[in-house]
Amino acid sequence: MMNFSNVFAEKRKLLIESMLLSGAIKSSSVKKAFLSVNREEFFPKDILEYSYADSAFSIGYNQTISQPSTIAMMLELLAVEKNQNVLEIGAGSGYVLALLAEIVGKKGKVYGIDIVPELAMNARTTLAKLGYENIEIYHSDGTLGLKDFSPFDRILFSAACPEIPKPVINQLNKNGIIVAPVGKYQQWMHILKKDSEGKISGEVSDLGPFVFVPLKGKYGFD
């Protein structure tokens, strides 16, 4: 009888080697996170064999689990460090939350928001089953952030923004970074930084273009 865990482990290693060669993964922390998190746990059961294809796949409710190389590029831009307080907006399956939790470590904290209640609940169940104790997931309007748990050292948008919502910018800590795909039909990665005095600067990465599902909510797309 075939041992599927061994098959997935081999596919995981091959995908990571491919992302290292392409430059999507640059840091040891991001590489280690991808090695530590089993993508198949967050995948629809009827298409498990595609868990390590470098593509985005539907997870229902008009949402997707993002392409691994795209996630890797975003995590590299986000430059997450140990023990940080991190927010992901558009948490979907919870896969990226698990990657973030691996990077921040047990003393760090990761929060996720999804506007689809079923996805928030499914992600919560999956992450609890996998033993993650430093992740909290909320069903709410991600464009408003999570003020009660701010400030955040890093904020990641996993949905396309018309622009980065001001309420979320206000929840960024000093020396913090936001990474967000911005644009309607295709997106480029915007990197927003807040310095030690609270001054904000922004740049646009030359990576892309990307295609994300649209951000919904008060400051999202109609």
PDB file of C-alpha atoms in Angstrom:
ATOM      1  CA  MET A   1       0.000   0.000   0.000  1.00  0.00           C
ATOM      2  CA  MET A   2       1.337   3.419  -1.004  1.00  0.00           C
ATOM      3  CA  ASN A   3       2.420   5.738   1.819  1.00  0.00           C
ATOM      4  CA  PHE A   4       0.918   9.059   0.768  1.00  0.00           C
ATOM      5  CA  SER A   5       2.732  11.024   3.490  1.00  0.00           C
ATOM      6  CA  ASN A   6       6.059   9.984   1.911  1.00  0.00           C
ATOM      7  CA  VAL A   7       4.805  10.964  -1.550  1.00  0.00           C
ATOM      8  CA  PHE A   8       3.713  14.385  -0.285  1.00  0.00           C
ATOM      9  CA  ALA A   9       7.010  14.872   1.577  1.00  0.00           C
ATOM     10  CA  GLU A  10       8.943  14.214  -1.627  1.00  0.00           C
ATOM     11  CA  LYS A  11       6.713  16.551  -3.646  1.00  0.00           C
ATOM     12  CA  ARG A  12       7.124  19.233  -0.955  1.00  0.00           C
ATOM     13  CA  LYS A  13      10.913  19.022  -1.191  1.00  0.00           C
ATOM     14  CA  LEU A  14      10.815  19.212  -4.997  1.00  0.00           C
ATOM     15  CA  LEU A  15       8.540  22.272  -4.911  1.00  0.00           C
ATOM     16  CA  ILE A  16      10.831  24.020  -2.425  1.00  0.00           C
ATOM     17  CA  GLU A  17      13.906  23.216  -4.527  1.00  0.00           C
ATOM     18  CA  SER A  18      12.117  24.718  -7.526  1.00  0.00           C
ATOM     19  CA  MET A  19      11.239  27.887  -5.563  1.00  0.00           C
ATOM     20  CA  LEU A  20      14.846  28.211  -4.359  1.00  0.00           C
ATOM     21  CA  LEU A  21      16.104  27.941  -7.946  1.00  0.00           C
ATOM     22  CA  SER A  22      13.595  30.509  -9.217  1.00  0.00           C
ATOM     23  CA  GLY A  23      14.440  32.929  -6.386  1.00  0.00           C
ATOM     24  CA  ALA A  24      10.901  32.906  -4.950  1.00  0.00           C
ATOM     25  CA  ILE A  25      12.433  31.618  -1.694  1.00  0.00           C
ATOM     26  CA  LYS A  26      15.525  33.514  -0.547  1.00  0.00           C
ATOM     27  CA  SER A  27      15.698  33.186   3.237  1.00  0.00           C
ATOM     28  CA  SER A  28      16.243  30.187   5.480  1.00  0.00           C
ATOM     29  CA  SER A  29      13.203  31.155   7.604  1.00  0.00           C
ATOM     30  CA  VAL A  30      10.803  31.013   4.643  1.00  0.00           C
ATOM     31  CA  LYS A  31      12.375  27.771   3.381  1.00  0.00           C
ATOM     32  CA  LYS A  32      12.031  26.182   6.825  1.00  0.00           C
ATOM     33  CA  ALA A  33       8.381  27.281   7.079  1.00  0.00           C
ATOM     34  CA  PHE A  34       7.501  25.684   3.724  1.00  0.00           C
ATOM     35  CA  LEU A  35       9.263  22.478   4.766  1.00  0.00           C
ATOM     36  CA  SER A  36       7.377  22.428   8.086  1.00  0.00           C
ATOM     37  CA  VAL A  37       3.818  22.990   6.826  1.00  0.00           C
ATOM     38  CA  ASN A  38       1.940  20.258   4.968  1.00  0.00           C
ATOM     39  CA  ARG A  39      -0.013  22.022   2.213  1.00  0.00           C
ATOM     40  CA  GLU A  40      -2.158  18.934   1.668  1.00  0.00           C
ATOM     41  CA  GLU A  41      -3.794  19.536   5.070  1.00  0.00           C
ATOM     42  CA  PHE A  42      -5.320  22.758   3.703  1.00  0.00           C
ATOM     43  CA  PHE A  43      -6.359  21.338   0.349  1.00  0.00           C
ATOM     44  CA  PRO A  44      -9.780  20.196  -0.877  1.00  0.00           C
ATOM     45  CA  LYS A  45      -9.887  16.408  -0.462  1.00  0.00           C
ATOM     46  CA  ASP A  46     -10.983  15.745  -4.047  1.00  0.00           C
ATOM     47  CA  ILE A  47      -7.827  17.346  -5.525  1.00  0.00           C
ATOM     48  CA  LEU A  48      -5.217  16.332  -2.940  1.00  0.00           C
ATOM     49  CA  GLU A  49      -2.855  15.062  -5.649  1.00  0.00           C
ATOM     50  CA  TYR A  50      -2.330  18.687  -6.756  1.00  0.00           C
ATOM     51  CA  SER A  51      -1.274  19.902  -3.296  1.00  0.00           C
ATOM     52  CA  TYR A  52       2.280  20.639  -4.443  1.00  0.00           C
ATOM     53  CA  ALA A  53       1.567  21.984  -7.907  1.00  0.00           C
ATOM     54  CA  ASP A  54       2.797  25.573  -8.110  1.00  0.00           C
ATOM     55  CA  SER A  55      -0.668  26.899  -8.894  1.00  0.00           C
ATOM     56  CA  ALA A  56      -3.640  28.469  -7.152  1.00  0.00           C
ATOM     57  CA  PHE A  57      -6.705  26.260  -6.576  1.00  0.00           C
ATOM     58  CA  SER A  58     -10.309  26.890  -5.614  1.00  0.00           C
ATOM     59  CA  ILE A  59     -11.273  26.233  -1.986  1.00  0.00           C
ATOM     60  CA  GLY A  60     -14.930  27.099  -2.568  1.00  0.00           C
ATOM     61  CA  TYR A  61     -16.916  30.277  -1.829  1.00  0.00           C
ATOM     62  CA  ASN A  62     -15.174  31.993  -4.806  1.00  0.00           C
ATOM     63  CA  GLN A  63     -11.876  31.895  -2.914  1.00  0.00           C
ATOM     64  CA  THR A  64      -8.527  30.236  -3.620  1.00  0.00           C
ATOM     65  CA  ILE A  65      -5.449  28.819  -1.947  1.00  0.00           C
ATOM     66  CA  SER A  66      -2.662  30.901  -3.482  1.00  0.00           C
ATOM     67  CA  GLN A  67       0.197  29.681  -5.651  1.00  0.00           C
ATOM     68  CA  PRO A  68       3.119  28.637  -3.395  1.00  0.00           C
ATOM     69  CA  SER A  69       5.706  30.713  -5.284  1.00  0.00           C
ATOM     70  CA  THR A  70       3.495  33.801  -4.956  1.00  0.00           C
ATOM     71  CA  ILE A  71       3.152  33.195  -1.208  1.00  0.00           C
ATOM     72  CA  ALA A  72       6.924  32.765  -0.925  1.00  0.00           C
ATOM     73  CA  MET A  73       7.585  36.065  -2.715  1.00  0.00           C
ATOM     74  CA  MET A  74       5.124  37.867  -0.437  1.00  0.00           C
ATOM     75  CA  LEU A  75       6.668  36.379   2.702  1.00  0.00           C
ATOM     76  CA  GLU A  76      10.138  37.436   1.561  1.00  0.00           C
ATOM     77  CA  LEU A  77       8.891  41.014   1.003  1.00  0.00           C
ATOM     78  CA  LEU A  78       7.180  40.950   4.406  1.00  0.00           C
ATOM     79  CA  ALA A  79      10.468  40.019   6.165  1.00  0.00           C
ATOM     80  CA  VAL A  80       8.754  38.463   9.191  1.00  0.00           C
ATOM     81  CA  GLU A  81      10.911  37.962  12.286  1.00  0.00           C
ATOM     82  CA  LYS A  82      10.740  35.801  15.402  1.00  0.00           C
ATOM     83  CA  ASN A  83       8.313  36.812  18.178  1.00  0.00           C
ATOM     84  CA  GLN A  84       6.403  39.329  16.031  1.00  0.00           C
ATOM     85  CA  ASN A  85       2.684  40.135  16.038  1.00  0.00           C
ATOM     86  CA  VAL A  86       1.369  39.443  12.509  1.00  0.00           C
ATOM     87  CA  LEU A  87      -1.991  39.887  10.759  1.00  0.00           C
ATOM     88  CA  GLU A  88      -3.142  38.213   7.533  1.00  0.00           C
ATOM     89  CA  ILE A  89      -6.209  39.627   5.804  1.00  0.00           C
ATOM     90  CA  GLY A  90      -7.923  37.068   3.577  1.00  0.00           C
ATOM     91  CA  ALA A  91      -6.882  33.993   5.531  1.00  0.00           C
ATOM     92  CA  GLY A  92      -8.764  31.502   3.345  1.00  0.00           C
ATOM     93  CA  SER A  93      -7.688  27.927   4.065  1.00  0.00           C
ATOM     94  CA  GLY A  94      -5.275  28.959   6.844  1.00  0.00           C
ATOM     95  CA  TYR A  95      -2.169  27.734   4.980  1.00  0.00           C
ATOM     96  CA  VAL A  96      -0.368  31.088   5.049  1.00  0.00           C
ATOM     97  CA  LEU A  97      -1.265  31.537   8.725  1.00  0.00           C
ATOM     98  CA  ALA A  98       0.556  28.268   9.441  1.00  0.00           C
ATOM     99  CA  LEU A  99       3.617  29.439   7.478  1.00  0.00           C
ATOM    100  CA  LEU A 100       3.605  32.734   9.411  1.00  0.00           C
ATOM    101  CA  ALA A 101       3.250  30.880  12.719  1.00  0.00           C
ATOM    102  CA  GLU A 102       6.310  28.778  11.894  1.00  0.00           C
ATOM    103  CA  ILE A 103       8.346  31.934  11.192  1.00  0.00           C
ATOM    104  CA  VAL A 104       7.320  33.940  14.288  1.00  0.00           C
ATOM    105  CA  GLY A 105       7.732  30.903  16.549  1.00  0.00           C
ATOM    106  CA  LYS A 106       5.810  29.977  19.680  1.00  0.00           C
ATOM    107  CA  LYS A 107       6.386  33.385  21.323  1.00  0.00           C
ATOM    108  CA  GLY A 108       5.008  35.213  18.281  1.00  0.00           C
ATOM    109  CA  LYS A 109       1.323  35.701  17.517  1.00  0.00           C
ATOM    110  CA  VAL A 110      -0.562  35.386  14.244  1.00  0.00           C
ATOM    111  CA  TYR A 111      -4.069  36.681  13.545  1.00  0.00           C
ATOM    112  CA  GLY A 112      -6.188  35.919  10.497  1.00  0.00           C
ATOM    113  CA  ILE A 113      -9.347  37.518   9.138  1.00  0.00           C
ATOM    114  CA  ASP A 114     -11.701  36.101   6.532  1.00  0.00           C
ATOM    115  CA  ILE A 115     -14.996  37.572   5.422  1.00  0.00           C
ATOM    116  CA  VAL A 116     -16.390  34.092   4.592  1.00  0.00           C
ATOM    117  CA  PRO A 117     -17.597  32.515   7.871  1.00  0.00           C
ATOM    118  CA  GLU A 118     -17.293  28.935   6.599  1.00  0.00           C
ATOM    119  CA  LEU A 119     -13.649  29.456   5.584  1.00  0.00           C
ATOM    120  CA  ALA A 120     -12.776  31.064   8.916  1.00  0.00           C
ATOM    121  CA  MET A 121     -14.343  28.108  10.728  1.00  0.00           C
ATOM    122  CA  ASN A 122     -12.651  25.490   8.496  1.00  0.00           C
ATOM    123  CA  ALA A 123      -9.253  27.152   8.887  1.00  0.00           C
ATOM    124  CA  ARG A 124      -9.700  27.331  12.650  1.00  0.00           C
ATOM    125  CA  THR A 125     -10.504  23.598  12.759  1.00  0.00           C
ATOM    126  CA  THR A 126      -7.539  22.625  10.553  1.00  0.00           C
ATOM    127  CA  LEU A 127      -5.012  24.719  12.473  1.00  0.00           C
ATOM    128  CA  ALA A 128      -6.261  23.438  15.832  1.00  0.00           C
ATOM    129  CA  LYS A 129      -5.979  19.855  14.567  1.00  0.00           C
ATOM    130  CA  LEU A 130      -2.376  20.554  13.543  1.00  0.00           C
ATOM    131  CA  GLY A 131      -1.584  21.878  17.037  1.00  0.00           C
ATOM    132  CA  TYR A 132      -1.071  25.584  16.347  1.00  0.00           C
ATOM    133  CA  GLU A 133      -1.703  27.510  19.561  1.00  0.00           C
ATOM    134  CA  ASN A 134      -0.428  30.938  18.490  1.00  0.00           C
ATOM    135  CA  ILE A 135      -3.008  31.578  15.741  1.00  0.00           C
ATOM    136  CA  GLU A 136      -6.414  33.239  16.106  1.00  0.00           C
ATOM    137  CA  ILE A 137      -8.892  33.539  13.241  1.00  0.00           C
ATOM    138  CA  TYR A 138     -11.806  35.947  13.002  1.00  0.00           C
ATOM    139  CA  HIS A 139     -14.743  36.214  10.639  1.00  0.00           C
ATOM    140  CA  SER A 140     -14.979  39.953  10.010  1.00  0.00           C
ATOM    141  CA  ASP A 141     -14.351  42.785   7.544  1.00  0.00           C
ATOM    142  CA  GLY A 142     -10.612  42.617   6.857  1.00  0.00           C
ATOM    143  CA  THR A 143     -10.522  46.166   5.482  1.00  0.00           C
ATOM    144  CA  LEU A 144     -11.052  47.369   9.066  1.00  0.00           C
ATOM    145  CA  GLY A 145      -8.192  45.263  10.440  1.00  0.00           C
ATOM    146  CA  LEU A 146      -8.259  43.995  14.036  1.00  0.00           C
ATOM    147  CA  LYS A 147      -7.854  47.094  16.155  1.00  0.00           C
ATOM    148  CA  ASP A 148      -8.210  45.259  19.483  1.00  0.00           C
ATOM    149  CA  PHE A 149      -5.033  43.248  18.815  1.00  0.00           C
ATOM    150  CA  SER A 150      -2.976  46.009  17.185  1.00  0.00           C
ATOM    151  CA  PRO A 151      -0.361  47.271  16.650  1.00  0.00           C
ATOM    152  CA  PHE A 152       0.940  44.645  14.239  1.00  0.00           C
ATOM    153  CA  ASP A 153       4.599  44.322  13.277  1.00  0.00           C
ATOM    154  CA  ARG A 154       3.671  42.835   9.902  1.00  0.00           C
ATOM    155  CA  ILE A 155       0.423  42.843   7.905  1.00  0.00           C
ATOM    156  CA  LEU A 156      -0.179  40.720   4.822  1.00  0.00           C
ATOM    157  CA  PHE A 157      -3.099  41.087   2.413  1.00  0.00           C
ATOM    158  CA  SER A 158      -3.939  37.848   0.595  1.00  0.00           C
ATOM    159  CA  ALA A 159      -6.582  39.542  -1.545  1.00  0.00           C
ATOM    160  CA  ALA A 160      -6.456  42.262  -4.196  1.00  0.00           C
ATOM    161  CA  CYS A 161      -6.921  45.778  -2.777  1.00  0.00           C
ATOM    162  CA  PRO A 162      -8.143  48.887  -4.600  1.00  0.00           C
ATOM    163  CA  GLU A 163      -5.680  50.602  -2.247  1.00  0.00           C
ATOM    164  CA  ILE A 164      -4.329  49.720   1.187  1.00  0.00           C
ATOM    165  CA  PRO A 165      -7.119  50.627   3.647  1.00  0.00           C
ATOM    166  CA  LYS A 166      -6.264  53.481   6.031  1.00  0.00           C
ATOM    167  CA  PRO A 167      -7.704  51.744   9.139  1.00  0.00           C
ATOM    168  CA  VAL A 168      -5.214  48.908   8.553  1.00  0.00           C
ATOM    169  CA  ILE A 169      -2.290  51.298   8.011  1.00  0.00           C
ATOM    170  CA  ASN A 170      -3.171  52.899  11.344  1.00  0.00           C
ATOM    171  CA  GLN A 171      -2.784  49.482  13.032  1.00  0.00           C
ATOM    172  CA  LEU A 172       0.801  49.018  11.791  1.00  0.00           C
ATOM    173  CA  ASN A 173       3.469  49.209  14.470  1.00  0.00           C
ATOM    174  CA  LYS A 174       6.530  51.456  14.210  1.00  0.00           C
ATOM    175  CA  ASN A 175       9.212  49.745  12.096  1.00  0.00           C
ATOM    176  CA  GLY A 176       6.358  47.681  10.624  1.00  0.00           C
ATOM    177  CA  ILE A 177       5.738  46.448   7.080  1.00  0.00           C
ATOM    178  CA  ILE A 178       2.569  45.854   5.037  1.00  0.00           C
ATOM    179  CA  VAL A 179       2.592  43.810   1.823  1.00  0.00           C
ATOM    180  CA  ALA A 180      -0.502  43.961  -0.375  1.00  0.00           C
ATOM    181  CA  PRO A 181      -1.403  43.140  -3.995  1.00  0.00           C
ATOM    182  CA  VAL A 182      -2.997  46.332  -5.365  1.00  0.00           C
ATOM    183  CA  GLY A 183      -5.027  46.643  -8.562  1.00  0.00           C
ATOM    184  CA  LYS A 184      -8.385  45.637 -10.008  1.00  0.00           C
ATOM    185  CA  TYR A 185      -7.797  43.113 -12.822  1.00  0.00           C
ATOM    186  CA  GLN A 186      -4.161  42.356 -12.114  1.00  0.00           C
ATOM    187  CA  GLN A 187      -2.013  43.376  -9.200  1.00  0.00           C
ATOM    188  CA  TRP A 188       1.495  44.473  -8.266  1.00  0.00           C
ATOM    189  CA  MET A 189       2.892  44.064  -4.776  1.00  0.00           C
ATOM    190  CA  HIS A 190       2.885  47.256  -2.759  1.00  0.00           C
ATOM    191  CA  ILE A 191       5.226  47.439   0.231  1.00  0.00           C
ATOM    192  CA  LEU A 192       4.396  50.019   2.865  1.00  0.00           C
ATOM    193  CA  LYS A 193       6.782  50.724   5.747  1.00  0.00           C
ATOM    194  CA  LYS A 194       6.433  52.740   8.936  1.00  0.00           C
ATOM    195  CA  ASP A 195       9.691  53.983  10.435  1.00  0.00           C
ATOM    196  CA  SER A 196      10.650  54.370  14.105  1.00  0.00           C
ATOM    197  CA  GLU A 197       8.996  57.801  14.217  1.00  0.00           C
ATOM    198  CA  GLY A 198       5.786  56.632  12.575  1.00  0.00           C
ATOM    199  CA  LYS A 199       6.534  58.122   9.156  1.00  0.00           C
ATOM    200  CA  ILE A 200       5.135  56.082   6.260  1.00  0.00           C
ATOM    201  CA  SER A 201       6.831  55.318   2.953  1.00  0.00           C
ATOM    202  CA  GLY A 202       5.814  53.028   0.131  1.00  0.00           C
ATOM    203  CA  GLU A 203       7.223  51.261  -2.892  1.00  0.00           C
ATOM    204  CA  VAL A 204       5.978  48.908  -5.586  1.00  0.00           C
ATOM    205  CA  SER A 205       7.793  45.644  -6.224  1.00  0.00           C
ATOM    206  CA  ASP A 206       8.699  44.766  -9.809  1.00  0.00           C
ATOM    207  CA  LEU A 207       7.404  41.240  -9.162  1.00  0.00           C
ATOM    208  CA  GLY A 208       4.208  40.380 -10.986  1.00  0.00           C
ATOM    209  CA  PRO A 209       1.661  40.956 -12.251  1.00  0.00           C
ATOM    210  CA  PHE A 210      -0.493  38.711 -10.048  1.00  0.00           C
ATOM    211  CA  VAL A 211      -4.190  37.831 -10.011  1.00  0.00           C
ATOM    212  CA  PHE A 212      -5.828  37.622  -6.567  1.00  0.00           C
ATOM    213  CA  VAL A 213      -9.456  37.353  -5.540  1.00  0.00           C
ATOM    214  CA  PRO A 214     -10.842  40.822  -4.732  1.00  0.00           C
ATOM    215  CA  LEU A 215     -10.836  42.181  -1.190  1.00  0.00           C
ATOM    216  CA  LYS A 216     -14.393  42.624   0.083  1.00  0.00           C
ATOM    217  CA  GLY A 217     -15.606  44.972   2.804  1.00  0.00           C
ATOM    218  CA  LYS A 218     -16.018  48.669   3.558  1.00  0.00           C
ATOM    219  CA  TYR A 219     -12.735  49.677   1.873  1.00  0.00           C
ATOM    220  CA  GLY A 220     -12.552  46.805  -0.609  1.00  0.00           C
ATOM    221  CA  PHE A 221     -14.010  46.338  -4.067  1.00  0.00           C
ATOM    222  CA  ASP A 222     -17.768  46.632  -4.559  1.00  0.00           C
TER     223      ASP A 222
END
